[in-house]
CSV table of C-alpha atoms in Angstrom, one decimal:
chain,number,residue,atom,x,y,z
A,882,UNK,CA,155.7,184.8,-109.3
A,883,UNK,CA,156.5,181.2,-108.5
A,884,UNK,CA,159.4,179.5,-110.3
A,885,UNK,CA,160.0,175.8,-110.6
A,886,UNK,CA,162.1,175.7,-107.4
A,887,UNK,CA,159.4,177.4,-105.4
A,888,UNK,CA,156.8,175.0,-106.7
A,889,UNK,CA,158.9,172.0,-105.8
A,890,UNK,CA,159.7,173.5,-102.4
A,891,UNK,CA,156.0,174.1,-101.8
A,892,UNK,CA,155.2,170.5,-102.6
A,893,UNK,CA,157.8,169.3,-100.0
A,894,UNK,CA,156.4,171.7,-97.4
A,895,UNK,CA,152.9,170.2,-98.1
A,896,UNK,CA,154.2,166.8,-97.4
A,897,UNK,CA,155.6,168.0,-94.1
A,898,UNK,CA,152.2,169.4,-93.1
A,899,UNK,CA,150.4,166.2,-94.1
A,900,UNK,CA,152.8,164.1,-92.0
A,901,UNK,CA,152.2,166.3,-88.9
A,902,UNK,CA,148.4,166.2,-89.4
A,903,UNK,CA,148.7,162.4,-89.8
A,904,UNK,CA,150.5,162.2,-86.4
A,905,UNK,CA,147.8,164.3,-84.8
A,906,UNK,CA,145.0,162.2,-86.1
A,907,UNK,CA,146.7,158.9,-85.3
A,908,UNK,CA,147.8,159.8,-81.7
A,909,UNK,CA,144.8,161.8,-80.5
A,910,UNK,CA,142.8,160.2,-77.7
A,911,UNK,CA,139.3,160.7,-79.2
A,912,UNK,CA,138.1,159.0,-82.4
A,913,UNK,CA,136.3,161.9,-83.9
A,914,UNK,CA,137.6,163.0,-87.3
A,915,UNK,CA,137.9,166.7,-87.8
A,916,UNK,CA,138.1,167.1,-91.5
A,917,UNK,CA,137.7,170.9,-91.6
A,918,UNK,CA,140.3,171.3,-88.9
A,919,UNK,CA,142.7,169.0,-90.7
A,920,UNK,CA,142.3,171.0,-94.0
A,921,UNK,CA,142.9,174.4,-92.5
A,922,UNK,CA,145.8,173.1,-90.4
A,923,UNK,CA,147.4,171.5,-93.4
A,924,UNK,CA,147.1,174.7,-95.5
A,925,UNK,CA,148.2,177.0,-92.6
A,926,UNK,CA,151.3,174.9,-91.7
A,927,UNK,CA,152.3,174.5,-95.4
A,928,UNK,CA,152.1,178.3,-96.0
A,929,UNK,CA,154.1,178.9,-92.8
A,930,UNK,CA,156.9,176.4,-93.6
A,931,UNK,CA,157.1,177.6,-97.2
A,932,UNK,CA,157.3,181.2,-96.1
A,933,UNK,CA,160.1,180.5,-93.6
A,934,UNK,CA,161.9,178.4,-96.2
A,935,UNK,CA,161.9,180.9,-99.1
A,936,UNK,CA,162.6,183.8,-96.7
A,937,UNK,CA,166.0,182.2,-95.8
A,938,UNK,CA,165.3,182.1,-92.1
A,939,UNK,CA,168.1,180.5,-90.1
A,940,UNK,CA,167.4,176.8,-89.5
A,941,UNK,CA,167.4,177.0,-85.7
A,942,UNK,CA,165.0,180.0,-85.8
A,943,UNK,CA,162.8,178.2,-88.3
A,944,UNK,CA,162.6,175.1,-86.0
A,945,UNK,CA,161.9,177.2,-83.0
A,946,UNK,CA,159.0,179.1,-84.7
A,947,UNK,CA,157.6,175.8,-86.0
A,948,UNK,CA,157.9,174.1,-82.7
A,949,UNK,CA,155.9,176.8,-81.0
A,950,UNK,CA,153.2,176.9,-83.7
A,951,UNK,CA,152.9,173.1,-83.9
A,952,UNK,CA,152.6,172.9,-80.2
A,953,UNK,CA,149.8,175.4,-80.2
A,954,UNK,CA,148.1,173.5,-83.0
A,955,UNK,CA,148.0,170.3,-80.9
A,956,UNK,CA,145.4,172.0,-78.7
A,957,UNK,CA,142.9,171.6,-81.6
A,958,UNK,CA,143.0,167.9,-80.7
A,959,UNK,CA,142.6,165.8,-77.5
A,960,UNK,CA,146.1,165.1,-76.0
A,961,UNK,CA,147.8,164.8,-72.7
A,962,UNK,CA,149.8,168.0,-72.0
A,963,UNK,CA,153.2,166.2,-71.9
A,964,UNK,CA,152.4,164.1,-75.0
A,965,UNK,CA,151.9,167.3,-77.0
A,966,UNK,CA,155.5,168.3,-76.6
A,967,UNK,CA,156.7,164.7,-77.2
A,968,UNK,CA,154.8,164.6,-80.4
A,969,UNK,CA,156.2,167.9,-81.8
A,970,UNK,CA,159.8,167.1,-80.8
A,971,UNK,CA,159.6,163.6,-82.2
A,972,UNK,CA,158.2,164.9,-85.4
A,973,UNK,CA,161.1,167.3,-85.9
A,974,UNK,CA,163.6,164.6,-84.8
A,975,UNK,CA,162.4,162.1,-87.5
A,976,UNK,CA,162.3,164.6,-90.3
A,977,UNK,CA,165.7,166.1,-89.5
A,978,UNK,CA,167.4,162.7,-89.0
A,979,UNK,CA,166.2,161.2,-92.2
A,980,UNK,CA,166.8,164.2,-94.4
A,981,UNK,CA,170.3,164.6,-92.9
A,982,UNK,CA,171.1,160.9,-93.5
A,983,UNK,CA,169.8,160.9,-97.1
A,984,UNK,CA,171.5,164.2,-98.1
A,985,UNK,CA,174.8,163.3,-96.4
A,986,UNK,CA,174.8,159.8,-97.9
A,987,UNK,CA,174.3,161.1,-101.4
A,988,UNK,CA,176.8,163.9,-101.1
A,989,UNK,CA,179.4,161.5,-99.7
A,990,UNK,CA,178.7,159.0,-102.4
A,991,UNK,CA,179.0,161.5,-105.2
A,992,UNK,CA,182.1,163.1,-103.5
A,993,UNK,CA,180.8,166.6,-104.0
A,994,UNK,CA,180.2,169.6,-101.7
A,995,UNK,CA,176.7,170.3,-100.3
A,996,UNK,CA,176.8,173.8,-102.0
A,997,UNK,CA,177.6,172.3,-105.4
A,998,UNK,CA,174.9,169.7,-105.0
A,999,UNK,CA,172.2,172.3,-104.0
A,1000,UNK,CA,173.1,174.5,-107.0
A,1001,UNK,CA,173.5,171.9,-109.8
A,1002,UNK,CA,171.1,169.1,-108.8
A,1003,UNK,CA,167.8,170.9,-108.3
A,1004,UNK,CA,165.6,168.0,-109.6
A,1005,UNK,CA,167.7,165.5,-107.7
A,1006,UNK,CA,167.1,167.5,-104.5
A,1007,UNK,CA,163.3,167.3,-105.1
A,1008,UNK,CA,163.6,163.5,-105.7
A,1009,UNK,CA,165.6,163.1,-102.5
A,1010,UNK,CA,163.0,165.2,-100.7
A,1011,UNK,CA,160.3,162.8,-101.8
A,1012,UNK,CA,162.4,159.8,-100.7
A,1013,UNK,CA,163.0,161.3,-97.3
A,1014,UNK,CA,159.3,162.1,-96.8
A,1015,UNK,CA,158.4,158.6,-97.7
A,1016,UNK,CA,161.0,157.2,-95.2
A,1017,UNK,CA,159.7,159.7,-92.6
A,1018,UNK,CA,156.1,158.4,-93.2
A,1019,UNK,CA,157.2,154.8,-92.8
A,1020,UNK,CA,159.1,155.7,-89.6
A,1021,UNK,CA,156.0,157.5,-88.2
A,1022,UNK,CA,153.8,154.5,-89.0
A,1023,UNK,CA,156.2,152.1,-87.2
A,1024,UNK,CA,156.3,154.4,-84.2
A,1025,UNK,CA,152.5,154.8,-84.1
A,1026,UNK,CA,152.1,151.0,-84.1
A,1027,UNK,CA,154.1,150.7,-80.9
A,1028,UNK,CA,152.9,153.7,-78.9
A,1029,UNK,CA,149.5,155.1,-78.2
A,1030,UNK,CA,148.9,158.4,-76.3
A,1031,UNK,CA,146.3,156.8,-74.1
A,1032,UNK,CA,148.9,154.2,-73.0
A,1033,UNK,CA,151.6,156.6,-71.8
A,1034,UNK,CA,152.1,155.9,-68.1
A,1035,UNK,CA,155.5,157.4,-67.4
A,1036,UNK,CA,156.2,160.2,-65.0
A,1037,UNK,CA,156.6,163.8,-66.0
A,1038,UNK,CA,160.3,163.7,-65.2
A,1039,UNK,CA,160.9,160.7,-67.6
A,1040,UNK,CA,158.9,162.4,-70.3
A,1041,UNK,CA,160.9,165.7,-69.8
A,1042,UNK,CA,164.2,163.8,-69.9
A,1043,UNK,CA,163.1,162.0,-73.2
A,1044,UNK,CA,162.1,165.3,-74.8
A,1045,UNK,CA,165.4,167.0,-73.6
A,1046,UNK,CA,167.5,164.2,-75.2
A,1047,UNK,CA,165.7,164.5,-78.5
A,1048,UNK,CA,166.0,168.3,-78.4
A,1049,UNK,CA,169.8,168.2,-77.7
A,1050,UNK,CA,170.1,165.7,-80.6
A,1051,UNK,CA,168.2,167.9,-83.0
A,1052,UNK,CA,170.3,171.0,-82.2
A,1053,UNK,CA,173.6,169.0,-82.4
A,1054,UNK,CA,172.7,167.5,-85.8
A,1055,UNK,CA,171.8,170.9,-87.2
A,1056,UNK,CA,175.0,172.5,-86.0
A,1057,UNK,CA,177.1,169.7,-87.3
A,1058,UNK,CA,175.4,169.8,-90.7
A,1059,UNK,CA,176.0,173.6,-91.1
A,1060,UNK,CA,179.5,173.4,-89.8
A,1061,UNK,CA,180.2,170.9,-92.6
A,1062,UNK,CA,178.8,173.4,-95.1
A,1063,UNK,CA,181.0,176.2,-93.7
A,1064,UNK,CA,184.2,174.1,-93.6
A,1065,UNK,CA,183.6,172.4,-96.9
A,1066,UNK,CA,186.1,169.6,-96.4
A,1067,UNK,CA,185.1,166.1,-97.6
A,1068,UNK,CA,187.0,164.4,-94.7
A,1069,UNK,CA,185.3,166.7,-92.2
A,1070,UNK,CA,182.0,165.9,-93.8
A,1071,UNK,CA,182.6,162.2,-93.4
A,1072,UNK,CA,183.4,162.7,-89.7
A,1073,UNK,CA,180.3,164.8,-89.2
A,1074,UNK,CA,178.2,162.2,-91.0
A,1075,UNK,CA,179.5,159.5,-88.7
A,1076,UNK,CA,178.9,161.6,-85.6
A,1077,UNK,CA,175.3,162.3,-86.7
A,1078,UNK,CA,174.8,158.6,-87.4
A,1079,UNK,CA,176.0,157.8,-83.9
A,1080,UNK,CA,173.7,160.4,-82.4
A,1081,UNK,CA,170.7,158.9,-84.3
A,1082,UNK,CA,171.7,155.4,-83.1
A,1083,UNK,CA,171.9,156.6,-79.5
A,1084,UNK,CA,168.5,158.3,-79.9
A,1085,UNK,CA,167.0,155.1,-81.3
A,1086,UNK,CA,168.3,153.2,-78.2
A,1087,UNK,CA,166.7,155.9,-76.0
A,1088,UNK,CA,163.4,155.6,-77.8
A,1089,UNK,CA,163.5,151.8,-77.4
A,1090,UNK,CA,164.3,152.3,-73.7
A,1091,UNK,CA,161.4,154.8,-73.3
A,1092,UNK,CA,159.0,152.4,-75.0
A,1093,UNK,CA,160.2,149.5,-72.8
A,1094,UNK,CA,159.8,151.6,-69.6
A,1095,UNK,CA,156.3,152.5,-70.7
A,1096,UNK,CA,155.5,148.9,-71.4
A,1097,UNK,CA,156.8,147.8,-68.0
A,1098,UNK,CA,154.8,150.6,-66.3
A,1099,UNK,CA,151.6,149.4,-68.1
A,1100,UNK,CA,152.3,145.8,-67.0
A,1101,UNK,CA,152.7,147.0,-63.3
A,1102,UNK,CA,149.5,149.0,-63.6
A,1103,UNK,CA,147.6,146.0,-65.0
A,1104,UNK,CA,148.9,143.7,-62.2
A,1105,UNK,CA,147.9,146.2,-59.6
A,1106,UNK,CA,144.4,146.5,-61.0
A,1107,UNK,CA,144.1,142.7,-61.1
A,1108,UNK,CA,145.4,142.4,-57.5
A,1109,UNK,CA,142.8,144.9,-56.3
A,1110,UNK,CA,140.1,143.2,-58.3
A,1111,UNK,CA,141.0,139.8,-56.8
A,1112,UNK,CA,140.9,141.2,-53.3
A,1113,UNK,CA,137.4,142.7,-54.0
A,1114,UNK,CA,136.3,139.4,-55.4
A,1115,UNK,CA,137.4,137.6,-52.3
């Protein structure tokens, strides 16, 4: 039987699923809307995330399972192969980064341990979850305004390097977060928070560099097409 905590957790899992379906629909190459696919995908991902959450699955295993499942789900839509993996990894990176920053900021501000916060502030956790989902949605919208899957012109090596950097960052932030829980020292928590913030800033710089390289590549491609067109015209 569902208690209040499970219901609130299910709602947050539903938001995660809706965010992923939003990304799929916004970044897919074709313009066809698959309402039935969106519905079943949202329900399926929500149930999976909720089950993994209430079952107490270790975070790294949870993310691994979700990454595999979400990557498979991208084949229901029209994407380039390398862009499928970028989409899934970027989705995890945004969610983990924002949730970690929000929780760490509140815990450090209140000067309490993460365990005490999770036990005594159930309603506050749900509110923070909603805030983090809203910030995640805003971040995804901003990213979607800059990059379109049809306009990705970078090599497979650069895409692989980009995905690898984000994956290393995700694993590092998760390890630091759970080390802070195990150690339970406020000073150590502050240090871990600063390290995670630095990792996120570096990743933002990497994302900006990735977008700049892609924009430069697009410009070169357009100039080459224009040059060939001018020659044919002559």
